[in-house]
Tab-separated table of C-alpha atoms and ligand atoms in Angstrom:
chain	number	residue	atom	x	y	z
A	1	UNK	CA	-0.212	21.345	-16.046
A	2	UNK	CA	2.883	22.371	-18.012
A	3	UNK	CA	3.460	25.866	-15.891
A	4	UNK	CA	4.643	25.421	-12.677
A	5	UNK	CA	1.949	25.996	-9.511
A	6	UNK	CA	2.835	29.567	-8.072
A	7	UNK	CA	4.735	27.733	-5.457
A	8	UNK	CA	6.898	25.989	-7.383
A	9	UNK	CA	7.250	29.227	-9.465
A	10	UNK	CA	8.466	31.210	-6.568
A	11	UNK	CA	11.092	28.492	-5.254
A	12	UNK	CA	13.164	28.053	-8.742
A	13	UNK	CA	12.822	32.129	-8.581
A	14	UNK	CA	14.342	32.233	-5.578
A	15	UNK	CA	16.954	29.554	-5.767
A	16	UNK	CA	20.611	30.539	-6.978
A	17	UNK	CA	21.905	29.073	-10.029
A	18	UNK	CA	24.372	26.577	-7.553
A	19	UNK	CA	20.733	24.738	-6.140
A	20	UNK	CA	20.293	24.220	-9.500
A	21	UNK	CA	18.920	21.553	-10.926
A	22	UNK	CA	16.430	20.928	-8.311
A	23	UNK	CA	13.786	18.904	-7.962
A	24	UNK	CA	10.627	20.619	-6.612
A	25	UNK	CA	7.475	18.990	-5.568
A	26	UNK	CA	4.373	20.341	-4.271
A	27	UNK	CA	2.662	18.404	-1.719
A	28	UNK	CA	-0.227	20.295	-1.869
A	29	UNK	CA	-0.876	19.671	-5.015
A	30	UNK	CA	-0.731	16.145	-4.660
A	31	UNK	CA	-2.903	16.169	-1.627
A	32	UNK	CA	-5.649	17.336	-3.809
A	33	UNK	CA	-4.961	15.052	-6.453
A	34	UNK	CA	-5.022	12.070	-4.652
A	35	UNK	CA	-8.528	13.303	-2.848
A	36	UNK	CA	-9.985	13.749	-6.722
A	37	UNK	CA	-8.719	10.425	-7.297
A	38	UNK	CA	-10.014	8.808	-3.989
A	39	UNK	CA	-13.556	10.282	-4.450
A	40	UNK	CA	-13.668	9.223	-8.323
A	41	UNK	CA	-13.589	5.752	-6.701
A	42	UNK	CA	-16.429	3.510	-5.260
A	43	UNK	CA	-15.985	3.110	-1.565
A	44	UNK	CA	-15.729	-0.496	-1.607
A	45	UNK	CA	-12.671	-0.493	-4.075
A	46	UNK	CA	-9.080	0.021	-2.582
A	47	UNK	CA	-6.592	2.354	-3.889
A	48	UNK	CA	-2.754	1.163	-3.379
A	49	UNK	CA	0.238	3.375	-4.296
A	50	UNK	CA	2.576	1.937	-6.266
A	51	UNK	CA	5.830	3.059	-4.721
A	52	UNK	CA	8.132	2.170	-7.546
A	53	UNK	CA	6.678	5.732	-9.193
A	54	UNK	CA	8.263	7.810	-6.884
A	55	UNK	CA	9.308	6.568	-3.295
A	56	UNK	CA	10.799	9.533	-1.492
A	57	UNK	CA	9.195	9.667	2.435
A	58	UNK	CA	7.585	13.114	1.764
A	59	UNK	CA	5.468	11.983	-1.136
A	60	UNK	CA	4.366	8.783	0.659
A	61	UNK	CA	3.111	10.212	3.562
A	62	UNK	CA	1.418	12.626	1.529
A	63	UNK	CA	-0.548	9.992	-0.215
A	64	UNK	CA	-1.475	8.487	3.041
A	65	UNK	CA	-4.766	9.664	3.891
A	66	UNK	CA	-6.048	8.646	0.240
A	67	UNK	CA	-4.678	4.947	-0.193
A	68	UNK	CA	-5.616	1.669	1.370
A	69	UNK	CA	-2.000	0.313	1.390
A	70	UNK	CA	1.406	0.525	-0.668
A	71	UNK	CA	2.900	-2.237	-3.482
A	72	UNK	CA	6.411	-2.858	-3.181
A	73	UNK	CA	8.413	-4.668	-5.898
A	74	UNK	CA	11.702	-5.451	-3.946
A	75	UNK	CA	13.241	-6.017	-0.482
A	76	UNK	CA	14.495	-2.427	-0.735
A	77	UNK	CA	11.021	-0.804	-0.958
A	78	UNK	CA	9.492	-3.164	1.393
A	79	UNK	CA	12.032	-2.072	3.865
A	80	UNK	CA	12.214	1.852	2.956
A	81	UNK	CA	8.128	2.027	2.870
A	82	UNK	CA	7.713	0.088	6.023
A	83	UNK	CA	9.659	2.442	7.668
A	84	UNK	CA	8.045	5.699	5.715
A	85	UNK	CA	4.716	4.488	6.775
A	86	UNK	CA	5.185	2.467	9.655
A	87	UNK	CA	1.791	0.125	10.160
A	88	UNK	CA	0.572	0.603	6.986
A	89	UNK	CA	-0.334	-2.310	4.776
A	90	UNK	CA	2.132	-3.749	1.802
A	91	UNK	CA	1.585	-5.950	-0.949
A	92	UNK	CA	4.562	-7.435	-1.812
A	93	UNK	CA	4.814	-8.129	-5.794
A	94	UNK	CA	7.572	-7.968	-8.725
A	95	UNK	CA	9.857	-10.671	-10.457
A	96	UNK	CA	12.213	-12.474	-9.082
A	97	UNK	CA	12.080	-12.091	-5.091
A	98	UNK	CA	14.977	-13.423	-3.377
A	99	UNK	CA	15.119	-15.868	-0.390
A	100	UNK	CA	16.312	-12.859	1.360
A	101	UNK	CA	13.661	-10.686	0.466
A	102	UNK	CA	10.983	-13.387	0.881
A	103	UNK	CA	12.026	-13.888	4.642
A	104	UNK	CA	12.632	-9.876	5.521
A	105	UNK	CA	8.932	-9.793	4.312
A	106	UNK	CA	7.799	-12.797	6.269
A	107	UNK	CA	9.831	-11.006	9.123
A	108	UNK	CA	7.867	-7.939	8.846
A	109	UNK	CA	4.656	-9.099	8.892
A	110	UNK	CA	3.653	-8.314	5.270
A	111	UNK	CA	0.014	-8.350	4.482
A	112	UNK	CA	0.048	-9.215	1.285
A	113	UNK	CA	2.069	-11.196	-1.292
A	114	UNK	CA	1.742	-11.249	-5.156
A	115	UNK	CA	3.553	-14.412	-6.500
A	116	UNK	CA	4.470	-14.411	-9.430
A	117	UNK	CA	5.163	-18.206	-10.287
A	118	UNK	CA	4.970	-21.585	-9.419
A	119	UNK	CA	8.800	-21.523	-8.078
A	120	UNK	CA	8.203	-18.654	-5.579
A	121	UNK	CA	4.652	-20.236	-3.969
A	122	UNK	CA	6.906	-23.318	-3.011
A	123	UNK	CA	9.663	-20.954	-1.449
A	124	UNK	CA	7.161	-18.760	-0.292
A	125	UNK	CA	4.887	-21.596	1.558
A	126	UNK	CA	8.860	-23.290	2.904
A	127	UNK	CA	9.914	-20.128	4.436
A	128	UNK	CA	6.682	-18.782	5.621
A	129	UNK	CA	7.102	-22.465	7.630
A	130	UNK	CA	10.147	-21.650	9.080
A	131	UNK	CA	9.985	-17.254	9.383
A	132	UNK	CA	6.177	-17.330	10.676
A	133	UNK	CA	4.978	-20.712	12.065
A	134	UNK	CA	1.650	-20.770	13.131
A	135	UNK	CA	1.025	-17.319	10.999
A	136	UNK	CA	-1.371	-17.540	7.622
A	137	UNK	CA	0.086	-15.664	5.018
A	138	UNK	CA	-2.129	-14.344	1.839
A	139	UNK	CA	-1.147	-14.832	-1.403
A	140	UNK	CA	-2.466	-13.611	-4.760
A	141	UNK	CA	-1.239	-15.246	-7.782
A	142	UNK	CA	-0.334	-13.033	-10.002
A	143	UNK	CA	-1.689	-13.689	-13.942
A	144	UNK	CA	-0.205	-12.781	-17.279
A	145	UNK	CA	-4.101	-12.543	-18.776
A	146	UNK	CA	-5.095	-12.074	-22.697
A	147	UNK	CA	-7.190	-9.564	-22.254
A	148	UNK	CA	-10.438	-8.768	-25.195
A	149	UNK	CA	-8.876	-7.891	-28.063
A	150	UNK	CA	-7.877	-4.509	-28.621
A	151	UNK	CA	-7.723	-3.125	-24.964
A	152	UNK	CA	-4.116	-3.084	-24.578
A	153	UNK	CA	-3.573	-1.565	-27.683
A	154	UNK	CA	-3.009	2.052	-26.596
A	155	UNK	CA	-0.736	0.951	-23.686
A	156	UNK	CA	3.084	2.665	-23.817
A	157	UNK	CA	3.892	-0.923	-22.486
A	158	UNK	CA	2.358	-3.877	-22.086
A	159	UNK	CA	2.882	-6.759	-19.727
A	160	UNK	CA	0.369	-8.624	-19.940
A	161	UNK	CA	-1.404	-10.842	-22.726
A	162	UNK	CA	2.205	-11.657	-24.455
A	163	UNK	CA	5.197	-13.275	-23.377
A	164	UNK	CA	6.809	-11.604	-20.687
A	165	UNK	CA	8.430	-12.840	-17.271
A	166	UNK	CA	6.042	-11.263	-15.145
A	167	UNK	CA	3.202	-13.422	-13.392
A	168	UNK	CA	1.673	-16.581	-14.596
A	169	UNK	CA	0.010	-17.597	-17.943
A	170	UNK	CA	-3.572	-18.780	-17.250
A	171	UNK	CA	-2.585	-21.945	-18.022
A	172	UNK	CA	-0.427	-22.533	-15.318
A	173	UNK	CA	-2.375	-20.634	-12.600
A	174	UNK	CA	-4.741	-23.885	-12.194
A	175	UNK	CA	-1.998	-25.936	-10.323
A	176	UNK	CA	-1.199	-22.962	-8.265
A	177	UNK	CA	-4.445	-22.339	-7.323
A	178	UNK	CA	-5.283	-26.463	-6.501
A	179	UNK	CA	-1.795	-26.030	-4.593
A	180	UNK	CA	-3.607	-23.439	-2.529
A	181	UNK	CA	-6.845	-25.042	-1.451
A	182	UNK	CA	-6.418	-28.493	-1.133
A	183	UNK	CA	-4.262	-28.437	1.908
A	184	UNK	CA	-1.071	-28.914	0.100
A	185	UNK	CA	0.284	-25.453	1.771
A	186	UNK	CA	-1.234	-25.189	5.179
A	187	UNK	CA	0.033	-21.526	5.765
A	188	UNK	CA	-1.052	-19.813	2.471
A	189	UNK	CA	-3.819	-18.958	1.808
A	190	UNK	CA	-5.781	-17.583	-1.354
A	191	UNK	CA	-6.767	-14.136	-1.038
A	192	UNK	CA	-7.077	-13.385	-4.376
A	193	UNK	CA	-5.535	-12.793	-7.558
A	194	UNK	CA	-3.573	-9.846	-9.106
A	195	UNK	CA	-2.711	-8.876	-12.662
A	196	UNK	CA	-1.133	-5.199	-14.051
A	197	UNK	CA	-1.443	-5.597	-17.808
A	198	UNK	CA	0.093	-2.310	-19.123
A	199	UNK	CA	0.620	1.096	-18.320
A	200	UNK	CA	-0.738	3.962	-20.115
A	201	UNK	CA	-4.427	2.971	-20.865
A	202	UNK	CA	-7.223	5.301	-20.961
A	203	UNK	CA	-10.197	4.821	-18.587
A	204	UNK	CA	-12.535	2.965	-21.389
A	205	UNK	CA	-9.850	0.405	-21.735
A	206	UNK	CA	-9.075	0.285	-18.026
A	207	UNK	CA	-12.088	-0.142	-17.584
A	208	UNK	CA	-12.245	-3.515	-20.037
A	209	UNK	CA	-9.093	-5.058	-18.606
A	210	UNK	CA	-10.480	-4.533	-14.947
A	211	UNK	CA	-13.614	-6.587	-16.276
A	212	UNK	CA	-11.450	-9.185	-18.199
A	213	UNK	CA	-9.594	-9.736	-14.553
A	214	UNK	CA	-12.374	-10.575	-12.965
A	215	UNK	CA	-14.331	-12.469	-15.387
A	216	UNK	CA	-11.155	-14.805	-15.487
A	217	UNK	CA	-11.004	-15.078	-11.594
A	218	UNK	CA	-14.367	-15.533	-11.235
A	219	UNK	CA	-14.730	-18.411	-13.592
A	220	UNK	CA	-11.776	-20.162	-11.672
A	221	UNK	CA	-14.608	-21.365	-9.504
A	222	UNK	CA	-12.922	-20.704	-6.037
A	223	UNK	CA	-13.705	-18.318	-3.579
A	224	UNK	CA	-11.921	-15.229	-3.749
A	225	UNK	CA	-12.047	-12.263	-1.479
A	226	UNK	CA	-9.458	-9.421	-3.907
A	227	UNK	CA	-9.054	-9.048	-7.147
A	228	UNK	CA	-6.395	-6.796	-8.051
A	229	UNK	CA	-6.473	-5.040	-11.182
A	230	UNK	CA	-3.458	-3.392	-11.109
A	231	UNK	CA	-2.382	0.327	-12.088
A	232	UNK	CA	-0.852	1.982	-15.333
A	233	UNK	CA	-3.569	4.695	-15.771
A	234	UNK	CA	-2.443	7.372	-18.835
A	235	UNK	CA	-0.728	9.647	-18.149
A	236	UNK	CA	-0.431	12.045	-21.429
A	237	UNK	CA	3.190	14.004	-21.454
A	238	UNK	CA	1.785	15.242	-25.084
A	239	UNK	CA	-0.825	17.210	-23.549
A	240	UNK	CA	-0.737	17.386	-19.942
A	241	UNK	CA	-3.685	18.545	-19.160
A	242	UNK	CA	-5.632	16.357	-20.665
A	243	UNK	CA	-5.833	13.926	-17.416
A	244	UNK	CA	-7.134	10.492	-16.774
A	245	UNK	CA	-10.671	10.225	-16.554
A	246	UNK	CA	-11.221	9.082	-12.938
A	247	UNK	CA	-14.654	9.816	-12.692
A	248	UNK	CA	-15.173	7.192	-15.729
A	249	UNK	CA	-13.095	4.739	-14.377
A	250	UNK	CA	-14.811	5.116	-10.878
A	251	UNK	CA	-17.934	4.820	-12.584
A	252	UNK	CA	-16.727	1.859	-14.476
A	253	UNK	CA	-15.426	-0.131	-11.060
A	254	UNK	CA	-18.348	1.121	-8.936
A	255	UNK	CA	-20.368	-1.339	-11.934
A	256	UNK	CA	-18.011	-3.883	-11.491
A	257	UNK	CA	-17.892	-4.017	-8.185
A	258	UNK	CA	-22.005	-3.952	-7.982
A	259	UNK	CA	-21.981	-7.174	-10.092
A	260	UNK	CA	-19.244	-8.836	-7.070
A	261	UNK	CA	-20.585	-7.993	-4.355
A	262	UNK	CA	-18.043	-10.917	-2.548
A	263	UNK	CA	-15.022	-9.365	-4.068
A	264	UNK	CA	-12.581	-6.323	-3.307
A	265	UNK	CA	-11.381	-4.715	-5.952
A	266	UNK	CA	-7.927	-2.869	-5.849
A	267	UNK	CA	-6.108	-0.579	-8.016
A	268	UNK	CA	-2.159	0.168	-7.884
A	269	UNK	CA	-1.522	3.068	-9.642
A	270	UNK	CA	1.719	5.021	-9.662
A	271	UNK	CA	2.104	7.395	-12.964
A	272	UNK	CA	-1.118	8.969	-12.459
A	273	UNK	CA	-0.983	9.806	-8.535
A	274	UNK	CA	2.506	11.162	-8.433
A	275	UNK	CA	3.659	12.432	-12.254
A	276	UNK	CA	1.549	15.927	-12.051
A	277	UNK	CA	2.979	17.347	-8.592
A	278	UNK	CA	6.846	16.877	-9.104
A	279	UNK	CA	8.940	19.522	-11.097
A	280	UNK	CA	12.532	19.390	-12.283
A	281	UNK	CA	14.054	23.033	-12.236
A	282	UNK	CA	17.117	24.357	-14.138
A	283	UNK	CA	18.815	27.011	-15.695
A	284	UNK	CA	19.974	27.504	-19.460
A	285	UNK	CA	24.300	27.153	-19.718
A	286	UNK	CA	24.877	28.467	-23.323
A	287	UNK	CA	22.943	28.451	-26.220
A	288	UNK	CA	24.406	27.184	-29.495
A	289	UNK	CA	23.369	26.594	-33.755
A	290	UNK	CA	24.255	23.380	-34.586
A	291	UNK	CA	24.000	22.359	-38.769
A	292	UNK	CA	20.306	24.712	-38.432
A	293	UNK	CA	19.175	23.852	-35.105
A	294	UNK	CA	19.399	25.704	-32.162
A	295	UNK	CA	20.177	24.224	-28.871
A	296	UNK	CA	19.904	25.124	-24.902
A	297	UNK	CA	22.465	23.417	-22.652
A	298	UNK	CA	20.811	23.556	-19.315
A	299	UNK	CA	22.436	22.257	-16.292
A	300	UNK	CA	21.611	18.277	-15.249
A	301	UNK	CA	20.311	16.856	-17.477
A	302	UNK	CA	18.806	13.114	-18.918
A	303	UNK	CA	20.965	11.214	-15.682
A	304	UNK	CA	18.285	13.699	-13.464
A	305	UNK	CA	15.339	13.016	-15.336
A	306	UNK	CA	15.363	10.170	-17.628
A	307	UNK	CA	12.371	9.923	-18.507
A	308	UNK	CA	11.851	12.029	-22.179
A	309	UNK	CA	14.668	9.533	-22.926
A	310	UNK	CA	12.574	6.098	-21.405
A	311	UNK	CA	9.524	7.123	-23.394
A	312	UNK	CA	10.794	8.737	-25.453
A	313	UNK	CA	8.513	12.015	-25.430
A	314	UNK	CA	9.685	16.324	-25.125
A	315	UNK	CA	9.250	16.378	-21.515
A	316	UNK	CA	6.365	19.171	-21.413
A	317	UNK	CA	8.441	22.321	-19.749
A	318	UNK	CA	7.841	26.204	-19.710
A	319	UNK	CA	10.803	29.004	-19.437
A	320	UNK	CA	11.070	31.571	-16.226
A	321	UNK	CA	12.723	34.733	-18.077
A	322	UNK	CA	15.969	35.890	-15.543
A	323	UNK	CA	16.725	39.255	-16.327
A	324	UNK	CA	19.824	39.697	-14.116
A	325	UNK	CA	23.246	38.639	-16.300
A	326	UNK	CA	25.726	38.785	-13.531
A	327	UNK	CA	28.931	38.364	-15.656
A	328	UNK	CA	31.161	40.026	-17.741
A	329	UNK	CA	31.173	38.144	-20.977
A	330	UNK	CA	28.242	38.136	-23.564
A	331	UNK	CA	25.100	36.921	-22.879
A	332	UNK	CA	23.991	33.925	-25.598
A	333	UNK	CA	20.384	34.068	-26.487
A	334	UNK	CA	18.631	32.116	-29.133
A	335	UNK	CA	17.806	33.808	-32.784
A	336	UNK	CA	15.061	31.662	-33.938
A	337	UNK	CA	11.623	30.559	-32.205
A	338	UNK	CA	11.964	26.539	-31.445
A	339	UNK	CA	15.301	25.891	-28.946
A	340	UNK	CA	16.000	21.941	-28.316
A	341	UNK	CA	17.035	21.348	-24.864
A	342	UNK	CA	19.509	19.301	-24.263
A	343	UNK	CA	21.687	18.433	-20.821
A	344	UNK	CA	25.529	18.174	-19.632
A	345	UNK	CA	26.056	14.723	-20.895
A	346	UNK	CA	28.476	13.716	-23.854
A	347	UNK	CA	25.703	11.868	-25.215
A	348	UNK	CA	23.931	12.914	-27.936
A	349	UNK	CA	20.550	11.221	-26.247
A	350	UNK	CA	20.668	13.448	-23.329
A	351	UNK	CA	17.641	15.552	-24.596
A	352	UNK	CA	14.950	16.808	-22.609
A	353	UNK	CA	12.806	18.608	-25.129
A	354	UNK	CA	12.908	19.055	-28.722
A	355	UNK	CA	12.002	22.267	-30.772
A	356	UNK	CA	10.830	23.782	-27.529
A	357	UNK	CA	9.066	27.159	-28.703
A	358	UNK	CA	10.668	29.617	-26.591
A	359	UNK	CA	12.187	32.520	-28.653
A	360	UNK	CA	14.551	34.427	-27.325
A	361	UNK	CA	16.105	32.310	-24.821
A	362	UNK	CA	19.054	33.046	-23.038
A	363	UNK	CA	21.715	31.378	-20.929
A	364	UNK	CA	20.643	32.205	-17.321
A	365	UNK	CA	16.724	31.715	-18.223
A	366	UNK	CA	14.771	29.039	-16.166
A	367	UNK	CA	13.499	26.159	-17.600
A	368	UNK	CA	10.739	23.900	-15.339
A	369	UNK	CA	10.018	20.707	-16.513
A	370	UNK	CA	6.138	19.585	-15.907
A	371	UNK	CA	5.238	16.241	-15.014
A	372	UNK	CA	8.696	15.148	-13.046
A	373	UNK	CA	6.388	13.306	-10.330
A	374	UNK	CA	7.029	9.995	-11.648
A	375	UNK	CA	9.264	7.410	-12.780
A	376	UNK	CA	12.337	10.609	-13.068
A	377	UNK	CA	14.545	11.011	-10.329
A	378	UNK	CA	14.478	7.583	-9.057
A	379	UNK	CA	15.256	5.885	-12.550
A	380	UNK	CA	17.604	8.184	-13.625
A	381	UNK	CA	21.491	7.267	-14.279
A	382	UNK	CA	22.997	9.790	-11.678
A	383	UNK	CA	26.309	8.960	-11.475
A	384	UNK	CA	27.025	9.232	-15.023
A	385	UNK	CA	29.785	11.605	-16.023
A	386	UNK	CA	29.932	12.902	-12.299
A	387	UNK	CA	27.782	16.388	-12.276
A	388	UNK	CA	26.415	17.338	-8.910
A	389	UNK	CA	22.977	15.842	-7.884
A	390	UNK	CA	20.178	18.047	-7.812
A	391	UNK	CA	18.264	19.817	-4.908
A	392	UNK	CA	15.530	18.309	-3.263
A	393	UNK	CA	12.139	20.530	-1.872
A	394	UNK	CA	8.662	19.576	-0.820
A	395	UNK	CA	6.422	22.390	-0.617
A	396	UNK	CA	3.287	22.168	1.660
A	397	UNK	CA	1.261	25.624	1.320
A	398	UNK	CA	-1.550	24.136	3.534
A	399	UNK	CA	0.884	23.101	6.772
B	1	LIG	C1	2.934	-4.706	-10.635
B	1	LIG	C2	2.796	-3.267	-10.911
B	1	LIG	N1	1.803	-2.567	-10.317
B	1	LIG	C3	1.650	-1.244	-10.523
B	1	LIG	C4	2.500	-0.546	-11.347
B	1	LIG	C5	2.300	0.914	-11.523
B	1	LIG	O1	2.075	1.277	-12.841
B	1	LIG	P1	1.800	2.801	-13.226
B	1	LIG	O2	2.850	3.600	-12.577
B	1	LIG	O3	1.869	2.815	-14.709
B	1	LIG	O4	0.433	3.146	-12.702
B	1	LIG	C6	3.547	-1.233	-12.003
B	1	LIG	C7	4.453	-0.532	-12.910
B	1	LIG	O5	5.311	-1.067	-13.546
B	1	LIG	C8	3.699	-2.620	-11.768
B	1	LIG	O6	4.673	-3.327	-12.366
């Protein structure tokens, strides 16, 4: 959805140009997106929210009545969603996990962790010793899998099936899982296994990887209760609402999970639960020709919402006309029909859209940018060249 919900409409409206940039989400929306997305899905299969997509308190507890659990991928989220969503279960996953981080878990009582080599099941299975005696902590391996050819070729990035330094090759899984069942780690034990391959696949190829994951696990010939398949479902800032097919991918699991009977699947998505319901609100500074090109200066900027720059996409946005001009001096407006929109930064990266169509545009116009749910805010550079932060507002038309 590239225009704003009427909600979200009416707060930019009625914000003065100093609350600008703000950040405006609507929780309603996302209540009803995450429902869609929780009955798309078999019963049996578990929906986790990864929080790395967009942590902030408001949106988690939103998402609560729809998932099964949270992933965290540091000490930092473990700690900030524990205490978001007190009593709710974690799986605790990502690269290079600390000592510290391995014993605030073991501390806490996490439910679940995703280990991610060799290296961290030893610290994992000395610390769990110390932290938790007596306690039996589940572990899921997690696997750098080739998947069938061809299925992670759409992804936007790919983690899996290539050399990265996320989870295990195949290869060296075995010696981890033998590690794990003959005794050699009395505390652990195997739950499972996990894998997130890429981000940005389509439900067909979703689909495939999910049945690559668990072809793999279930030839390893031990009993397994989870399989998780990870998340990265598309998320299309091209053409937003053209949305991931749930309903496919539901139907796709629900045949997966007929054929397993003994296993759980799980899903982590992020992207696709939060991206549609956050928006990032401005307000057009000056408008300027540069060498045939016309540009918008809007306040914030890239170090608010990174992500156009990340992926490299026009962030999908739509202009509010203002009609008031409150000052003395003239008012800049553009001349032709396509307006790039660029930020505050002295960079000349620190573009949000390019060749925006939106004639006529004039300094004190709106601009909302769509799909600001996910992976914006929270990656963004913020402290770069010093501009105010922007406003924060959660909008819950149903409470
Ligand atoms: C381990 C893991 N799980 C889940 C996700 C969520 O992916 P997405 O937001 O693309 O659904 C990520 C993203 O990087 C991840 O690394």
């Amino acid at each position: 959805m590239t225009r704003p919900t009427p909600a979200v409409r009416d707060r930019v409206r009625s914000l003065p140009p100093t609350e600008l940039p703000a950040y405006v989400y609507d929780l309603t929306a996302l209540r009803a997106h995450a429902s869609a997305v929780r009955g798309a899905l078999p019963e049996r299969v578990e929906l986790y929210y990864a929080a790395k997509a967009n942590p902030e308190p408001e949106i988690l507890a939103a998402l609560g009545p729809y998932v099964d659990g949270y992933e965290v991928s540091s000490g930092g989220e473990l700690a900030h969603v524990a205490k978001a969503m007190p009593g709710r279960p974690l799986a605790f996953g990502g690269p290079g996990k600390t000592p510290d981080e391995v014993t605030a878990a073991l501390e806490a009582g996490t439910e679940r962790f995703h280990v991610e080599s060799e290296y961290e099941l030893r610290m994992l299975a000395e610390l769990a010793r110390r932290v938790a005696p007596g306690r039996r902590v589940a572990v899921l391996p997690r696997v750098n899998l080739p998947v069938a050819d061809g299925s992670l070729a759409g992804s936007s990035l790919a983690m899996g099936g290539r050399p990265t330094p996320f989870g295990m090759d195949p290869g060296q899984v075995g010696p981890v899982i033998a590690a794990l069942t003959d005794g050699t780690y009395p505390q652990l034990e195997l739950r499972g296994v996990h894998a997130h391959l890429a981000s940005g696949l389509e439900a067909p190829a979703q689909v495939a990887v999910a049945e690559s994951v668990v072809a793999w696990a279930t030839g390893l010939g031990v009993r397994l209760g989870e399989v998780n398949v990870g998340g990265g479902m598309h998320v299309d800032y091209g053409d937003p609402e053209r949305r991931f097919d749930w309903t496919a991918y539901g139907e796709g699991l629900a045949r997966l999970s007929e054929r397993h009977p003994e296993l759980t699947l799980r899903i982590e998505p992020g992207r696709a639960l939060t991206a549609y319901c956050g928006w990032y609100a401005t307000e057009v500074l000056d408008v300027k020709h540069s060498h045939g090109e016309e540009f918008a200066v809007v306040r914030g900027g890239t170090h608010h919402l990174r992500t156009p720059a990340t992926k490299g996409h026009d962030q999908p946005c739509s202009v509010l006309p203002v009609d008031a001009w409150p000052h003395p001096w003239p008012r800049p407006a553009a001349e032709s029909d396509r307006v790039t929109l660029s930020g505050q930064l002295c960079t000349p990266k620190d573009v949000l859209a390019r060749r925006v169509p939106a004639p006529g545009l004039r300094a004190g116009d709106r601009v909302v940018f769509a799909l600001a749910g996910a992976y914006a805010w929270n990656i963004s550079h913020h402290d770069f060249l010093m501009h105010p932060g922007p406003g924060f507002h959660f909008l819950d038309t149903a409470g």
